[in-house]
Amino acid sequence: GCFLSYRFENFETSGTEWKELPGCQNVTCTECDFSSAITKYCDEYHVRVRAERGEEVSPWSSIFDMIPYSIAQIGPPGIELQSTNGVIKIKVSPPEANQVRKMWIDDTSFKYNLFIWENSSNAEFRSRSIFPNDVIDDLAPHTTYCFKVQATLYLDSQEGLFSPIHCVKTTHKAVNDPLCATNVSILALNMKFHLHWNNQYKHRVSYNVQYLLGYLKAYYEDYSEKWLNVPGCENITDTQCNFSSIIDIDGFYYLRVQAMNEYNKSCLSNEVKVDPLRTNEIGPPGIKVDISDVLLHIQISPPGGPENKVMRDHYDLSYWILYWKHSSNNKEEVKMKAIKQTIATVPGLTPSTLYCVKVQAFSQAYNKSSPYSKEECIKTPGDKILSLIIIATFVTALVAVLLVATPLIFALYQAYNKIKYVFFPSCQPPLNIEGFGGQLLSSPFLSTTEEPIENCSIIETIITEEVNQIDFKDYQHSKQSSRDSGNYSNDDDTSGSKTSVETLEKEIV
C-alpha cells in the first residue's frame, strides 16, 4: 500500500519548524482535511508531503505555499422560496450560516446573484441581483420556475458556488387594486427630490409616503417593520411629495406609497430606489458674457446656484462652452472649449461681429450631463485702428479750424471796436451844447484834457447866464467881490473859474 505523511510549516511561530498534521499521518487516500491547523486565514502557510512504504521513505515533495483567505472557495448559500399572489418571495442565508468558525465574518459583504428559468426544455436563463430578503414579481402565473443563487464578493472579485436548484410554481396573480397608487416615479433635479404617482381610485383617498433606509435590505432579518413616513407627506390627498428632507448623499433609499380609503383599507404601491447622486439630474448652468477689446469673457453659475454645495463638490463638474459667429443668414461653425473653472475667456474675436454662447455642465465620474444653458449673444466693438484714424482726423480738422478762425475772429473784433468807437462813442455831449454854435466848439484854444463833464457843467452855467443877458462887467465885479470876501475860497475851483473867465473874455472880444 501507499502510506502518506504530511507536515505543516507555520512561520507565525518560528518560520522553520515543521509540524505533523493531526489526522494526516499514514493515510492511504490522496487527500486530507487539515482545517484544524488553520488558525488565521490571512497568514501564509506551507505544506509538504512524502510517501512511506514499510521502511522505505520518499523525499519530501516541493513546498506548497498558500494564504487560506486567497485560495478559499465561497460556498453555496441557502435559499427558501414561497409562492403567493403570483409572486415568489425568496430568502437567502449566507454561505457559512451553519459554521462555528467563519472566514467571512461580515455576512453583509456578500452580494447575491439569482438565476431563474422556466422548468421546460427550451428555457432561457435570466439573472439579477437580489437582497437576502426579496420578491420576484415579474413572473407568469401558474408556471413552474427554477432558481439557484450564487454569493459573490465584489471587492475581492470572488464568485462562490451555486446553491442547490429549487423549483416552485407561481399562483394566480391578483388583479391590481384600483386603490393602489400606480406609476410611482422620481423627479430629481439639482438635489431636489420629488415623488410622483397616479391615482385610479374614484372615491376619497389619502396617501402616506414611506421610505426605508437602503442598508436594511442588506441584512438577513425581516425589514418589513422598518418603513418610516416622510415628514410632510402623511395623510395627503395630492399625488406628489417633496422628500428632499430625508436625503443623505452617503446612503440610498426605497420609497413607496400607501393609499387608504375612507374605510381604512390600504394598499401599497411598488417600491422605487433612490441613489441620490445617481438618481439626481444636473440642471443647466447660468451664464453671463462680456466683451473687452478682442476677448470674450464668460462667467458660469453652477447648476443649482452658487449656494448648492453638494452639486459643486460631489459631482466635480466640468463645462463645455459652445460659441459661434451669428448672422441673419446663417450660423458659422460652432467651436467648443472644455474648462473646469467657472470663468473663461475666448480670444481672437472679429470686430463688429455678433457672438453667441451656450454652456453645458457634465460630470465624468457619474457620466451625467446637463441640458445646455440659454444662449447669450453679444456684439464685439468696431475695429480699433479705424476708430483711432477717425478720431485723429476729427481732432486734426478741429485744430485746423481753430487756427484759421482765431485770427479772423480777432480781426473782426478789432474792426468792430474801431467802428463802434467812431460812430457810436460812449460819451454824448449835452443837448444845449450841441446847439450853441460851431465857433465855440471848434476853438483851437480848448484843450482836449479840459473835456470832463464837470468842467462842461461849469461852462454851461456861465453860458446860460450870458444867454440870459447878464452883464459881463457886473459878473466880473461880482466875482471879484466874492473872491475878496474869502468866505468860499477854494484853490482848485478858483483856478478853474479864472481860466474859464479869461477864455470867455477872449472869445467875446
Coordinates of C-alpha atoms in Angstrom, one line a residue:
G1 CA 0.0 0.0 0.0
C2 CA 0.9 3.6 -0.2
F3 CA 1.4 5.4 3.1
L4 CA 1.5 9.2 3.1
S5 CA 2.8 11.6 5.7
Y6 CA 2.1 15.3 5.9
R7 CA 3.9 18.0 7.7
F8 CA 2.8 21.6 8.2
E9 CA 5.0 24.7 8.5
N10 CA 3.7 27.7 10.3
F11 CA 6.0 30.7 10.0
E12 CA 4.0 32.6 12.6
T13 CA 6.0 30.8 15.3
S14 CA 9.5 30.0 14.2
G15 CA 9.3 30.0 10.5
T16 CA 11.4 26.9 10.2
E17 CA 9.7 24.4 12.4
W18 CA 7.7 21.7 10.6
K19 CA 4.7 20.1 12.4
E20 CA 2.8 17.0 11.7
L21 CA -0.7 17.4 10.7
P22 CA -3.1 15.6 13.0
G23 CA -5.2 13.1 11.1
C24 CA -2.9 13.3 8.1
Q25 CA -0.4 10.7 9.1
N26 CA -0.2 7.2 7.5
V27 CA -3.3 7.8 5.3
T28 CA -3.9 5.8 2.2
C29 CA -6.0 8.3 0.3
T30 CA -4.7 11.3 -1.7
E31 CA -6.4 14.0 0.3
C32 CA -6.5 15.2 3.8
D33 CA -8.6 17.8 5.8
F34 CA -6.2 20.0 7.8
S35 CA -8.7 22.8 8.7
S36 CA -8.0 22.3 12.4
A37 CA -4.4 23.5 11.8
I38 CA -5.5 26.8 10.3
T39 CA -5.7 29.4 13.0
K40 CA -5.6 32.7 11.0
Y41 CA -7.0 32.9 7.5
C42 CA -4.8 35.7 6.3
D43 CA -1.4 34.2 7.3
E44 CA 0.8 32.3 4.9
Y45 CA 1.2 28.5 5.3
H46 CA 3.5 25.9 3.7
V47 CA 2.7 22.3 3.2
R48 CA 4.8 19.3 2.0
V49 CA 4.2 15.6 1.7
R50 CA 6.1 12.3 1.3
A51 CA 5.3 8.7 0.8
E52 CA 6.2 5.8 3.0
R53 CA 6.1 2.0 2.4
G54 CA 7.4 -0.1 5.2
E55 CA 10.9 1.1 5.9
E56 CA 11.2 2.9 2.6
V57 CA 10.7 6.7 2.7
S58 CA 10.5 9.0 -0.3
P59 CA 12.0 12.5 -0.4
W60 CA 9.8 15.4 0.6
S61 CA 7.7 17.0 -2.2
S62 CA 8.1 20.6 -3.3
I63 CA 6.6 23.0 -0.8
F64 CA 3.1 24.3 -1.5
D65 CA 2.6 27.9 -0.3
M66 CA -0.8 29.3 0.4
I67 CA -2.9 32.0 2.2
P68 CA -6.2 30.4 3.2
Y69 CA -8.3 33.6 2.5
S70 CA -7.0 33.9 -1.0
I71 CA -7.5 30.4 -2.2
A72 CA -10.7 29.6 -0.3
Q73 CA -13.8 29.0 -2.4
I74 CA -17.0 30.7 -1.3
G75 CA -19.6 28.0 -0.6
P76 CA -23.2 27.9 -1.7
P77 CA -25.8 30.0 0.1
G78 CA -29.0 28.6 1.3
I79 CA -32.4 29.6 -0.2
E80 CA -36.1 29.4 0.8
L81 CA -38.9 30.1 -1.6
Q82 CA -42.5 31.0 -1.0
S83 CA -45.2 31.4 -3.8
T84 CA -48.1 33.7 -3.0
N85 CA -50.4 36.0 -5.0
G86 CA -48.5 35.4 -8.3
V87 CA -45.1 36.4 -6.8
I88 CA -42.2 34.5 -5.4
K89 CA -40.7 35.5 -2.0
I90 CA -37.1 34.4 -1.6
K91 CA -35.0 34.3 1.5
V92 CA -31.2 33.7 1.3
S93 CA -28.9 32.6 4.1
P94 CA -25.1 33.3 3.9
P95 CA -22.6 30.5 2.9
E96 CA -21.2 30.0 6.4
A97 CA -24.6 30.2 8.2
N98 CA -24.2 26.9 10.0
Q99 CA -20.5 27.1 10.8
V100 CA -19.0 27.9 14.1
R101 CA -15.8 29.3 12.7
K102 CA -16.2 31.8 9.8
M103 CA -13.7 33.0 7.3
W104 CA -16.1 35.9 6.2
I105 CA -17.3 37.3 9.5
D106 CA -19.3 40.1 7.9
D107 CA -22.2 38.4 6.1
T108 CA -23.4 41.8 4.8
S109 CA -20.4 42.0 2.5
F110 CA -21.9 39.3 0.3
K111 CA -23.9 40.1 -2.8
Y112 CA -26.2 37.6 -4.4
N113 CA -26.9 36.7 -8.0
L114 CA -30.1 34.9 -8.8
F115 CA -30.5 32.7 -11.9
I116 CA -34.1 31.9 -12.9
W117 CA -35.6 29.9 -15.7
E118 CA -38.8 28.2 -16.6
N119 CA -38.9 24.4 -16.0
S120 CA -39.0 23.5 -19.7
S121 CA -36.8 22.1 -22.4
N122 CA -36.2 25.4 -24.1
A123 CA -35.8 27.5 -21.0
E124 CA -33.9 30.8 -21.1
F125 CA -31.8 31.8 -18.2
R126 CA -32.3 35.2 -16.6
S127 CA -30.1 36.7 -13.9
R128 CA -30.4 39.6 -11.5
S129 CA -29.0 40.9 -8.2
I130 CA -31.2 40.3 -5.2
F131 CA -31.2 41.1 -1.5
P132 CA -31.2 38.4 1.3
N133 CA -35.0 39.1 1.5
D134 CA -36.5 39.9 -1.8
V135 CA -39.6 39.5 -4.0
I136 CA -39.6 38.3 -7.6
D137 CA -42.8 39.8 -9.1
D138 CA -42.3 39.7 -12.9
L139 CA -43.4 36.1 -13.4
A140 CA -46.2 34.5 -15.3
P141 CA -49.0 32.9 -13.2
H142 CA -49.4 29.1 -12.9
T143 CA -45.9 28.5 -14.2
T144 CA -43.1 26.5 -12.7
Y145 CA -39.8 28.4 -12.2
C146 CA -36.4 27.1 -11.1
F147 CA -33.9 29.1 -9.0
K148 CA -30.3 29.0 -8.0
V149 CA -28.3 31.6 -6.1
Q150 CA -24.6 32.5 -6.1
A151 CA -22.8 34.5 -3.4
T152 CA -20.1 36.9 -4.5
L153 CA -17.6 39.3 -3.0
Y154 CA -17.3 42.2 -5.5
L155 CA -14.4 43.9 -3.7
D156 CA -12.3 40.7 -3.9
S157 CA -13.7 39.6 -7.3
Q158 CA -14.6 36.2 -5.8
E159 CA -17.5 34.2 -7.0
G160 CA -19.0 31.4 -4.9
L161 CA -20.6 28.1 -5.7
F162 CA -24.3 27.9 -6.7
S163 CA -26.9 26.8 -4.2
P164 CA -28.9 23.6 -5.0
I165 CA -31.6 24.2 -7.5
H166 CA -35.1 24.9 -6.1
C167 CA -38.3 24.9 -8.3
V168 CA -41.7 26.3 -7.4
K169 CA -44.9 27.1 -9.2
T170 CA -46.5 30.5 -9.2
T171 CA -50.1 31.0 -8.2
H172 CA -52.9 33.2 -9.6
K173 CA -51.9 36.8 -9.9
A174 CA -54.3 39.1 -8.2
V175 CA -55.8 42.0 -10.3
N176 CA -54.3 45.3 -9.5
D177 CA -56.4 47.1 -6.8
P178 CA -57.6 50.5 -8.1
L179 CA -56.9 51.9 -4.7
C180 CA -53.2 51.4 -5.1
A181 CA -51.0 54.2 -6.4
T182 CA -49.6 53.5 -9.8
N183 CA -46.7 54.7 -12.0
V184 CA -44.6 55.7 -9.0
S185 CA -41.6 57.7 -10.2
I186 CA -39.0 60.1 -9.0
L187 CA -38.2 63.5 -10.4
A188 CA -34.8 64.8 -9.0
L189 CA -33.1 67.9 -10.2
N190 CA -30.2 69.7 -8.6
M191 CA -30.6 67.7 -5.4
K192 CA -34.3 68.5 -5.1
F193 CA -36.3 65.2 -4.9
H194 CA -40.0 64.7 -5.7
L195 CA -42.0 61.5 -5.8
H196 CA -45.0 61.4 -8.3
W197 CA -47.7 58.8 -8.7
N198 CA -51.1 58.3 -10.4
N199 CA -54.5 57.9 -8.7
Q200 CA -57.0 55.4 -10.2
Y201 CA -59.4 55.4 -7.3
K202 CA -62.7 57.2 -7.9
H203 CA -63.6 57.9 -4.3
R204 CA -62.0 59.7 -1.4
V205 CA -58.4 58.5 -0.8
S206 CA -55.4 59.7 1.2
Y207 CA -51.7 58.8 0.9
N208 CA -48.7 58.2 3.1
V209 CA -45.3 58.2 1.5
Q210 CA -42.9 55.8 3.2
Y211 CA -39.2 55.3 3.0
L212 CA -36.7 52.6 4.0
L213 CA -33.0 53.0 4.6
G214 CA -31.4 51.0 1.9
Y215 CA -28.8 49.3 4.0
L216 CA -31.5 47.5 6.0
K217 CA -32.2 45.3 2.9
A218 CA -28.6 44.0 3.1
Y219 CA -29.4 42.4 6.4
Y220 CA -30.9 38.9 6.7
E221 CA -33.5 40.0 9.2
D222 CA -37.0 41.0 8.2
Y223 CA -37.2 44.7 7.5
S224 CA -41.0 45.0 6.9
E225 CA -41.4 46.9 10.1
K226 CA -38.6 49.4 9.4
W227 CA -40.5 51.6 7.0
L228 CA -40.9 55.3 8.1
N229 CA -43.2 58.1 7.0
V230 CA -41.7 61.0 5.0
P231 CA -42.3 64.2 7.1
G232 CA -44.9 66.5 5.4
C233 CA -46.2 63.6 3.2
E234 CA -48.6 62.0 5.7
N235 CA -52.4 61.8 5.0
I236 CA -52.1 63.9 1.9
T237 CA -54.5 64.0 -1.0
D238 CA -52.0 65.3 -3.5
T239 CA -50.2 62.9 -5.9
Q240 CA -46.7 64.2 -5.3
C241 CA -44.4 64.6 -2.4
N242 CA -41.1 66.5 -1.8
F243 CA -38.9 64.1 0.1
S244 CA -35.6 66.1 -0.1
S245 CA -35.6 66.5 3.7
I246 CA -34.7 62.8 4.2
I247 CA -31.9 62.5 1.7
D248 CA -28.4 62.0 2.8
I249 CA -26.0 61.7 -0.2
D250 CA -24.0 58.9 1.6
G251 CA -26.9 56.5 1.7
F252 CA -29.6 55.1 -0.6
Y253 CA -33.3 54.7 0.0
Y254 CA -36.5 52.9 -1.1
L255 CA -39.8 54.7 -1.3
R256 CA -43.4 53.5 -1.7
V257 CA -46.9 55.0 -1.4
Q258 CA -49.6 53.7 0.9
A259 CA -53.1 54.5 -0.2
M260 CA -56.1 54.5 2.2
N261 CA -59.8 54.9 1.6
E262 CA -62.5 56.2 4.0
Y263 CA -62.9 52.6 5.3
N264 CA -59.2 52.4 6.4
K265 CA -58.5 49.8 3.7
S266 CA -54.9 50.3 2.5
C267 CA -52.8 49.2 -0.5
L268 CA -49.0 49.5 -1.0
S269 CA -47.5 50.6 -4.3
N270 CA -44.4 49.2 -5.9
E271 CA -41.1 50.3 -4.4
V272 CA -38.7 52.7 -6.2
K273 CA -35.0 53.0 -5.3
V274 CA -33.2 56.3 -4.8
D275 CA -29.4 56.5 -5.0
P276 CA -29.1 60.3 -4.6
L277 CA -26.1 61.2 -6.7
R278 CA -27.1 58.7 -9.4
T279 CA -30.8 59.4 -9.4
N280 CA -30.4 63.2 -9.4
E281 CA -30.2 65.0 -12.7
I282 CA -28.0 68.0 -13.4
G283 CA -29.8 71.2 -14.5
P284 CA -28.4 73.8 -17.0
P285 CA -25.8 76.3 -15.7
G286 CA -26.3 80.0 -15.9
I287 CA -24.0 82.2 -17.9
K288 CA -23.1 85.9 -18.3
V289 CA -21.0 87.2 -21.2
D290 CA -19.0 90.4 -21.6
I291 CA -16.5 91.9 -24.2
S292 CA -13.2 93.7 -23.6
D293 CA -11.0 94.5 -26.6
V294 CA -10.9 91.3 -28.6
L295 CA -11.6 88.9 -25.6
L296 CA -15.0 87.3 -24.9
H297 CA -15.4 86.9 -21.1
I298 CA -17.8 84.1 -19.9
Q299 CA -18.9 83.7 -16.3
I300 CA -20.7 80.5 -15.4
S301 CA -23.1 79.9 -12.5
P302 CA -23.0 76.2 -11.4
P303 CA -26.3 74.2 -11.7
G304 CA -28.5 74.8 -8.7
G305 CA -26.8 78.1 -7.9
P306 CA -23.6 79.0 -6.1
E307 CA -25.2 78.1 -2.8
N308 CA -25.7 74.4 -3.8
K309 CA -22.5 73.0 -2.3
V310 CA -23.5 69.4 -3.0
M311 CA -23.7 70.0 -6.7
R312 CA -20.2 71.6 -6.8
D313 CA -18.3 69.3 -4.5
H314 CA -19.7 65.8 -5.2
Y315 CA -20.1 65.9 -9.0
D316 CA -16.8 67.5 -9.8
L317 CA -18.4 69.5 -12.6
S318 CA -16.7 70.5 -15.8
Y319 CA -18.2 72.7 -18.6
W320 CA -18.5 72.5 -22.4
I321 CA -18.5 76.0 -23.9
L322 CA -20.0 76.3 -27.4
Y323 CA -19.6 79.7 -29.2
W324 CA -20.1 80.8 -32.8
K325 CA -20.5 83.9 -35.0
H326 CA -24.1 84.6 -35.6
S327 CA -25.6 86.4 -38.5
S328 CA -29.1 86.7 -40.0
N329 CA -28.2 84.5 -42.9
N330 CA -26.5 81.5 -41.2
K331 CA -24.7 80.2 -38.2
E332 CA -21.0 79.6 -38.8
E333 CA -19.1 76.6 -37.5
V334 CA -19.6 76.0 -33.7
K335 CA -16.4 76.0 -31.7
M336 CA -16.0 74.1 -28.4
K337 CA -14.0 74.6 -25.3
A338 CA -13.8 72.5 -22.1
I339 CA -12.9 74.0 -18.8
K340 CA -13.0 73.1 -15.1
Q341 CA -13.3 76.7 -13.8
T342 CA -16.5 78.9 -13.9
I343 CA -14.7 81.7 -15.6
A344 CA -13.4 81.5 -19.2
T345 CA -12.1 83.8 -22.0
V346 CA -12.2 83.3 -25.7
P347 CA -9.5 85.3 -27.7
G348 CA -9.2 86.2 -31.3
L349 CA -12.6 87.7 -31.9
T350 CA -13.6 89.5 -35.1
P351 CA -14.5 93.2 -34.7
S352 CA -18.1 94.3 -35.2
T353 CA -19.4 90.7 -35.0
L354 CA -22.2 89.1 -33.1
Y355 CA -21.0 86.1 -31.0
C356 CA -23.4 83.7 -29.3
V357 CA -22.5 81.4 -26.4
K358 CA -24.1 78.4 -24.5
V359 CA -22.7 76.1 -21.9
Q360 CA -23.3 72.5 -20.7
A361 CA -22.2 71.1 -17.4
F362 CA -21.1 67.5 -17.1
S363 CA -19.8 65.1 -14.5
Q364 CA -17.4 62.5 -15.8
A365 CA -17.4 60.5 -12.6
Y366 CA -21.2 59.9 -12.8
N367 CA -21.5 60.0 -16.6
K368 CA -24.1 62.8 -16.4
S369 CA -24.6 65.9 -18.4
S370 CA -27.0 68.9 -18.1
P371 CA -29.1 70.5 -20.8
Y372 CA -27.4 73.5 -22.5
S373 CA -27.9 76.9 -20.9
K374 CA -29.9 79.6 -22.6
E375 CA -28.0 81.3 -25.5
E376 CA -26.4 84.6 -24.7
C377 CA -25.2 86.9 -27.5
I378 CA -23.0 90.0 -27.6
K379 CA -21.5 92.1 -30.3
T380 CA -17.8 92.9 -30.4
P381 CA -16.8 96.6 -30.8
G382 CA -15.6 98.0 -34.2
D383 CA -12.0 98.0 -35.5
K384 CA -9.9 99.9 -33.0
I385 CA -7.4 101.1 -35.7
L386 CA -10.2 102.5 -37.8
S387 CA -11.7 104.2 -34.8
L388 CA -8.3 105.8 -34.0
I389 CA -8.0 107.1 -37.6
I390 CA -11.4 108.6 -37.4
I391 CA -10.7 110.3 -34.1
A392 CA -7.3 111.6 -35.2
T393 CA -8.8 113.0 -38.4
F394 CA -11.5 114.7 -36.5
V395 CA -9.1 116.2 -34.0
T396 CA -6.8 117.5 -36.8
A397 CA -9.6 119.1 -38.6
L398 CA -10.8 120.7 -35.4
V399 CA -7.3 122.2 -34.7
A400 CA -7.1 123.5 -38.2
V401 CA -10.4 125.2 -38.0
L402 CA -9.4 126.8 -34.7
L403 CA -6.1 128.0 -36.1
V404 CA -7.8 129.7 -39.0
A405 CA -10.8 131.0 -37.1
T406 CA -9.0 132.6 -34.2
P407 CA -7.1 135.3 -36.1
L408 CA -10.2 136.0 -38.2
I409 CA -12.4 136.4 -35.1
F410 CA -9.7 138.7 -33.5
A411 CA -9.5 140.9 -36.6
L412 CA -13.3 141.2 -36.8
Y413 CA -13.4 142.0 -33.1
Q414 CA -10.9 144.9 -33.5
A415 CA -12.7 146.3 -36.5
Y416 CA -15.9 146.2 -34.6
N417 CA -14.4 148.2 -31.7
K418 CA -13.0 150.8 -34.2
I419 CA -16.4 151.2 -35.9
K420 CA -18.2 151.4 -32.6
Y421 CA -15.7 154.0 -31.2
V422 CA -16.0 156.2 -34.3
F423 CA -19.8 156.0 -35.0
F424 CA -21.1 155.1 -31.6
P425 CA -19.0 156.9 -28.9
S426 CA -19.7 156.0 -25.3
C427 CA -19.9 159.7 -24.1
Q428 CA -22.5 162.1 -25.7
P429 CA -22.4 166.0 -25.2
P430 CA -25.3 167.7 -23.5
L431 CA -28.2 168.8 -25.8
N432 CA -27.7 172.6 -25.0
I433 CA -24.1 172.5 -26.1
E434 CA -24.9 170.8 -29.4
G435 CA -26.9 173.9 -30.4
F436 CA -24.6 176.6 -29.0
G437 CA -22.6 177.3 -32.2
G438 CA -19.8 175.8 -34.1
Q439 CA -17.3 178.5 -33.3
L440 CA -17.2 177.8 -29.6
L441 CA -16.8 174.0 -30.1
S442 CA -14.2 174.4 -32.7
S443 CA -12.0 176.8 -30.7
P444 CA -8.3 175.9 -31.1
F445 CA -7.7 177.2 -27.6
L446 CA -9.7 174.5 -25.9
S447 CA -7.5 171.6 -24.7
T448 CA -8.7 168.0 -25.1
T449 CA -7.8 167.5 -21.4
E450 CA -10.4 170.0 -20.4
E451 CA -13.4 168.0 -21.6
P452 CA -14.6 166.3 -18.4
I453 CA -18.3 166.6 -17.7
E454 CA -17.7 168.6 -14.5
N455 CA -15.9 171.5 -16.4
C456 CA -18.6 171.3 -19.1
S457 CA -21.2 171.8 -16.4
I458 CA -19.4 175.0 -15.1
I459 CA -19.2 176.4 -18.6
E460 CA -22.8 175.6 -19.1
T461 CA -23.7 177.7 -16.1
I462 CA -21.7 180.6 -17.3
I463 CA -23.1 180.4 -20.9
T464 CA -26.6 180.1 -19.6
E465 CA -26.1 183.2 -17.5
E466 CA -24.8 185.0 -20.6
V467 CA -27.7 183.9 -22.7
N468 CA -29.9 185.4 -20.1
Q469 CA -28.4 188.8 -20.8
I470 CA -26.2 189.0 -17.6
D471 CA -23.7 192.0 -17.9
F472 CA -20.2 190.7 -18.1
K473 CA -18.8 193.5 -16.1
D474 CA -21.3 193.1 -13.4
Y475 CA -20.4 189.5 -13.3
Q476 CA -16.7 190.3 -13.1
H477 CA -17.3 192.7 -10.3
S478 CA -19.5 190.3 -8.5
K479 CA -16.9 187.7 -9.0
Q480 CA -14.2 189.9 -7.7
S481 CA -16.2 190.8 -4.6
S482 CA -16.8 187.1 -3.9
R483 CA -13.1 186.4 -4.2
D484 CA -12.3 189.3 -1.8
S485 CA -14.7 188.2 0.8
G486 CA -12.9 184.8 1.2
N487 CA -16.0 183.1 2.5
Y488 CA -16.0 180.3 -0.2
S489 CA -12.4 180.2 -1.1
N490 CA -11.1 177.1 -3.0
D491 CA -7.8 176.9 -4.9
D492 CA -8.9 174.3 -7.4
D493 CA -12.2 175.9 -8.1
T494 CA -10.8 179.4 -8.2
S495 CA -8.2 178.4 -10.7
G496 CA -10.6 176.6 -12.9
S497 CA -13.1 179.5 -12.7
K498 CA -10.4 182.1 -13.5
T499 CA -9.3 180.2 -16.6
S500 CA -12.8 179.8 -17.8
V501 CA -13.5 183.6 -17.4
E502 CA -10.4 184.6 -19.2
T503 CA -11.1 182.3 -22.0
L504 CA -14.6 183.5 -22.3
E505 CA -13.5 187.1 -22.4
K506 CA -11.2 186.3 -25.3
E507 CA -14.0 184.6 -27.1
I508 CA -16.2 187.6 -26.7
V509 CA -13.7 190.1 -27.8

